[in-house]
């Protein structure tokens, strides 16, 4: 078989180079979009009088037929076909002769590849949005169930202040909400039709770019042909959104791994989501969150791949761009799997509240509450902080908790101190009182859940 571009060549491409150059083994993923793009192109070409109505009909019928045959595995391509664009065109030519030779009128693979990639990315963004919404629903459900259950809040992985499990979970709700918004925002910049930019400068032929954009459901038509074929911003943006989203999944996974340890014992992950050890019979390992945490690396890697590929490229098209596809496809697959599997794992996890409560006596979780109560009695905060610091030091020496300090102890610590200055020291009380917007009080978490639910309803599931 000779290549479609072989007119000016005397020799056939070396086999090794053919394989090195080809992208068909991975851009076959784009066949559906490539064919839909060609159908719209053939429709427009006929409307503009550049091909006849009959030729357009033949092309469209054949394109539909090729799509079905590829889906059924009846057509298999090899590296001789180079890429999906030439692969489809070569079947058209083989089966339709000169009519097939007309499809590439006023078109280049340079605008074609970016069309396919944009259509693919648009579709994937919507799938990812739906998966994230399902994850958000699981988080809301779990947060609702646990909005009154206390757990320690941490900074520096040290006990800091009491919070509720629901509150902690709702922090992740916010992260994934921003992810949804980020993906949807990137959708706007992806939803631009490149077809008609051709190789780099448009065409002398009287095509109608707006018509193909309309047929393919694009919001707008790209402004500058040279930018159009050189632009991979939307892929970089997608990979950035995916990387940030993976960072959230990775942090959540990391907490699951910690919470699942003997040291914490905060959660019980359902058996179906854990694995055993080949040697240690007692083990129940959190492989799933570990894998999600690990896979974050390859998604970041893909982002760095593309940023690096693009950084030194002169305008307009360069073959370097072909490197965007594996990075994009691998990220899509990885991200979708991770969101789905994480959702299922979260849904099938129980929080071991009694065990969590047994941790709460450590770390003076109510220390800040005492300082804040001193403020209410007119003591400047910095002074209050110092006084509570002394109380903590005293307790550490005596192995007390703050609520065990007697009137006498307080006087020894500082003559200013007295029991009357202390608030209700129960942790429940501390949580209830954090009832400002963004606080951890159950009532406030209920409000956050309600607003979260409204958000999901507003973007439709
Ligand atoms: N396979 C190429 C890619 O993935 C398609 C564009 C090729 N264009 C060209 N002029 N070589 O980017």
PDB file of N, CA, C and O in Angstrom, residues 15 18 20 36 49 60 83 104 135 137 163 182 184 218 235 239-240 244 324 348 352 384 386 397 417 425 446:
ATOM      1  N   UNK A  15      10.270   0.535   7.283  1.00  0.00           N
ATOM      2  CA  UNK A  15       9.279  -0.104   8.166  1.00  0.00           C
ATOM      3  C   UNK A  15       9.393   0.396   9.618  1.00  0.00           C
ATOM      4  O   UNK A  15       8.387   0.672  10.290  1.00  0.00           O
ATOM      5  N   UNK A  18       8.073   3.779   9.823  1.00  0.00           N
ATOM      6  CA  UNK A  18       6.617   3.747   9.676  1.00  0.00           C
ATOM      7  C   UNK A  18       5.963   3.506  11.040  1.00  0.00           C
ATOM      8  O   UNK A  18       5.024   4.195  11.429  1.00  0.00           O
ATOM      9  N   UNK A  20       7.342   3.994  13.977  1.00  0.00           N
ATOM     10  CA  UNK A  20       7.669   5.097  14.882  1.00  0.00           C
ATOM     11  C   UNK A  20       6.757   6.301  14.643  1.00  0.00           C
ATOM     12  O   UNK A  20       6.314   6.978  15.569  1.00  0.00           O
ATOM     13  N   UNK A  36     -17.652  11.311  12.397  1.00  0.00           N
ATOM     14  CA  UNK A  36     -18.718  12.334  12.525  1.00  0.00           C
ATOM     15  C   UNK A  36     -18.265  13.655  11.901  1.00  0.00           C
ATOM     16  O   UNK A  36     -19.036  14.352  11.253  1.00  0.00           O
ATOM     17  N   UNK A  49     -21.516  23.527  -2.905  1.00  0.00           N
ATOM     18  CA  UNK A  49     -21.302  23.223  -4.323  1.00  0.00           C
ATOM     19  C   UNK A  49     -19.892  22.732  -4.628  1.00  0.00           C
ATOM     20  O   UNK A  49     -19.474  22.714  -5.793  1.00  0.00           O
ATOM     21  N   UNK A  60     -21.277   9.977   2.862  1.00  0.00           N
ATOM     22  CA  UNK A  60     -21.891   9.872   4.193  1.00  0.00           C
ATOM     23  C   UNK A  60     -22.324   8.436   4.477  1.00  0.00           C
ATOM     24  O   UNK A  60     -22.072   7.905   5.563  1.00  0.00           O
ATOM     25  N   UNK A  83      -2.370   7.072  10.582  1.00  0.00           N
ATOM     26  CA  UNK A  83      -3.220   7.578  11.671  1.00  0.00           C
ATOM     27  C   UNK A  83      -4.694   7.412  11.307  1.00  0.00           C
ATOM     28  O   UNK A  83      -5.031   7.021  10.186  1.00  0.00           O
ATOM     29  N   UNK A 104     -11.166  14.981   1.344  1.00  0.00           N
ATOM     30  CA  UNK A 104     -10.152  15.829   1.983  1.00  0.00           C
ATOM     31  C   UNK A 104     -10.059  17.222   1.342  1.00  0.00           C
ATOM     32  O   UNK A 104      -9.117  17.965   1.569  1.00  0.00           O
ATOM     33  N   UNK A 135     -19.989  10.949  42.970  1.00  0.00           N
ATOM     34  CA  UNK A 135     -19.115  10.939  44.154  1.00  0.00           C
ATOM     35  C   UNK A 135     -19.626  11.958  45.180  1.00  0.00           C
ATOM     36  O   UNK A 135     -19.700  11.667  46.379  1.00  0.00           O
ATOM     37  N   UNK A 137     -22.618  12.953  45.612  1.00  0.00           N
ATOM     38  CA  UNK A 137     -23.818  12.425  46.254  1.00  0.00           C
ATOM     39  C   UNK A 137     -23.486  11.450  47.373  1.00  0.00           C
ATOM     40  O   UNK A 137     -24.136  11.455  48.420  1.00  0.00           O
ATOM     41  N   UNK A 163     -13.940  18.266  65.716  1.00  0.00           N
ATOM     42  CA  UNK A 163     -14.824  18.533  64.565  1.00  0.00           C
ATOM     43  C   UNK A 163     -15.807  17.371  64.472  1.00  0.00           C
ATOM     44  O   UNK A 163     -15.784  16.479  65.321  1.00  0.00           O
ATOM     45  N   UNK A 182     -14.355  23.626  37.549  1.00  0.00           N
ATOM     46  CA  UNK A 182     -13.157  23.821  36.709  1.00  0.00           C
ATOM     47  C   UNK A 182     -13.317  23.078  35.378  1.00  0.00           C
ATOM     48  O   UNK A 182     -13.044  23.632  34.316  1.00  0.00           O
ATOM     49  N   UNK A 184     -16.102  22.227  33.930  1.00  0.00           N
ATOM     50  CA  UNK A 184     -17.157  22.846  33.127  1.00  0.00           C
ATOM     51  C   UNK A 184     -16.672  24.160  32.512  1.00  0.00           C
ATOM     52  O   UNK A 184     -17.061  24.520  31.403  1.00  0.00           O
ATOM     53  N   UNK A 218     -20.937  22.671  17.917  1.00  0.00           N
ATOM     54  CA  UNK A 218     -19.948  23.542  18.577  1.00  0.00           C
ATOM     55  C   UNK A 218     -20.563  24.917  18.789  1.00  0.00           C
ATOM     56  O   UNK A 218     -21.308  25.409  17.945  1.00  0.00           O
ATOM     57  N   UNK A 235      -6.163  20.897  25.882  1.00  0.00           N
ATOM     58  CA  UNK A 235      -5.695  19.606  26.413  1.00  0.00           C
ATOM     59  C   UNK A 235      -4.886  19.856  27.693  1.00  0.00           C
ATOM     60  O   UNK A 235      -5.048  19.151  28.696  1.00  0.00           O
ATOM     61  N   UNK A 239      -5.810  18.438  31.323  1.00  0.00           N
ATOM     62  CA  UNK A 239      -4.859  17.678  32.150  1.00  0.00           C
ATOM     63  C   UNK A 239      -4.600  18.393  33.482  1.00  0.00           C
ATOM     64  O   UNK A 239      -4.353  17.744  34.500  1.00  0.00           O
ATOM     65  N   UNK A 240      -4.671  19.724  33.464  1.00  0.00           N
ATOM     66  CA  UNK A 240      -4.523  20.469  34.732  1.00  0.00           C
ATOM     67  C   UNK A 240      -5.711  20.185  35.646  1.00  0.00           C
ATOM     68  O   UNK A 240      -5.537  19.906  36.838  1.00  0.00           O
ATOM     69  N   UNK A 244      -5.465  18.351  39.303  1.00  0.00           N
ATOM     70  CA  UNK A 244      -5.964  18.919  40.560  1.00  0.00           C
ATOM     71  C   UNK A 244      -6.981  17.962  41.185  1.00  0.00           C
ATOM     72  O   UNK A 244      -6.950  17.684  42.386  1.00  0.00           O
ATOM     73  N   UNK A 324       0.421  14.300  22.387  1.00  0.00           N
ATOM     74  CA  UNK A 324      -0.627  14.706  23.345  1.00  0.00           C
ATOM     75  C   UNK A 324      -1.631  13.575  23.616  1.00  0.00           C
ATOM     76  O   UNK A 324      -2.223  13.509  24.675  1.00  0.00           O
ATOM     77  N   UNK A 348     -18.991   2.177  50.811  1.00  0.00           N
ATOM     78  CA  UNK A 348     -18.924   0.916  51.547  1.00  0.00           C
ATOM     79  C   UNK A 348     -17.942   0.968  52.715  1.00  0.00           C
ATOM     80  O   UNK A 348     -17.311  -0.033  53.035  1.00  0.00           O
ATOM     81  N   UNK A 352     -15.828   4.039  62.544  1.00  0.00           N
ATOM     82  CA  UNK A 352     -15.901   3.349  63.841  1.00  0.00           C
ATOM     83  C   UNK A 352     -15.918   4.406  64.952  1.00  0.00           C
ATOM     84  O   UNK A 352     -14.863   4.768  65.493  1.00  0.00           O
ATOM     85  N   UNK A 384      -4.618  35.376  76.836  1.00  0.00           N
ATOM     86  CA  UNK A 384      -5.425  34.162  77.064  1.00  0.00           C
ATOM     87  C   UNK A 384      -4.685  32.935  76.542  1.00  0.00           C
ATOM     88  O   UNK A 384      -4.635  31.885  77.198  1.00  0.00           O
ATOM     89  N   UNK A 386      -1.509  32.519  76.285  1.00  0.00           N
ATOM     90  CA  UNK A 386      -0.388  32.218  77.183  1.00  0.00           C
ATOM     91  C   UNK A 386      -0.875  31.473  78.432  1.00  0.00           C
ATOM     92  O   UNK A 386      -0.283  30.483  78.857  1.00  0.00           O
ATOM     93  N   UNK A 397       2.483  17.736  82.816  1.00  0.00           N
ATOM     94  CA  UNK A 397       3.335  17.269  83.925  1.00  0.00           C
ATOM     95  C   UNK A 397       2.579  16.316  84.843  1.00  0.00           C
ATOM     96  O   UNK A 397       3.107  15.329  85.325  1.00  0.00           O
ATOM     97  N   UNK A 417      -6.289  32.890  87.163  1.00  0.00           N
ATOM     98  CA  UNK A 417      -7.212  31.837  86.723  1.00  0.00           C
ATOM     99  C   UNK A 417      -8.212  31.427  87.789  1.00  0.00           C
ATOM    100  O   UNK A 417      -7.899  31.458  88.980  1.00  0.00           O
ATOM    101  N   UNK A 425     -16.496  22.409  79.168  1.00  0.00           N
ATOM    102  CA  UNK A 425     -15.337  21.841  78.479  1.00  0.00           C
ATOM    103  C   UNK A 425     -15.619  20.578  77.676  1.00  0.00           C
ATOM    104  O   UNK A 425     -14.705  20.005  77.088  1.00  0.00           O
ATOM    105  N   UNK A 446     -25.268  20.836  58.495  1.00  0.00           N
ATOM    106  CA  UNK A 446     -26.549  20.556  57.808  1.00  0.00           C
ATOM    107  C   UNK A 446     -26.798  21.615  56.741  1.00  0.00           C
ATOM    108  O   UNK A 446     -27.258  21.305  55.636  1.00  0.00           O
TER     109      UNK A 446
END
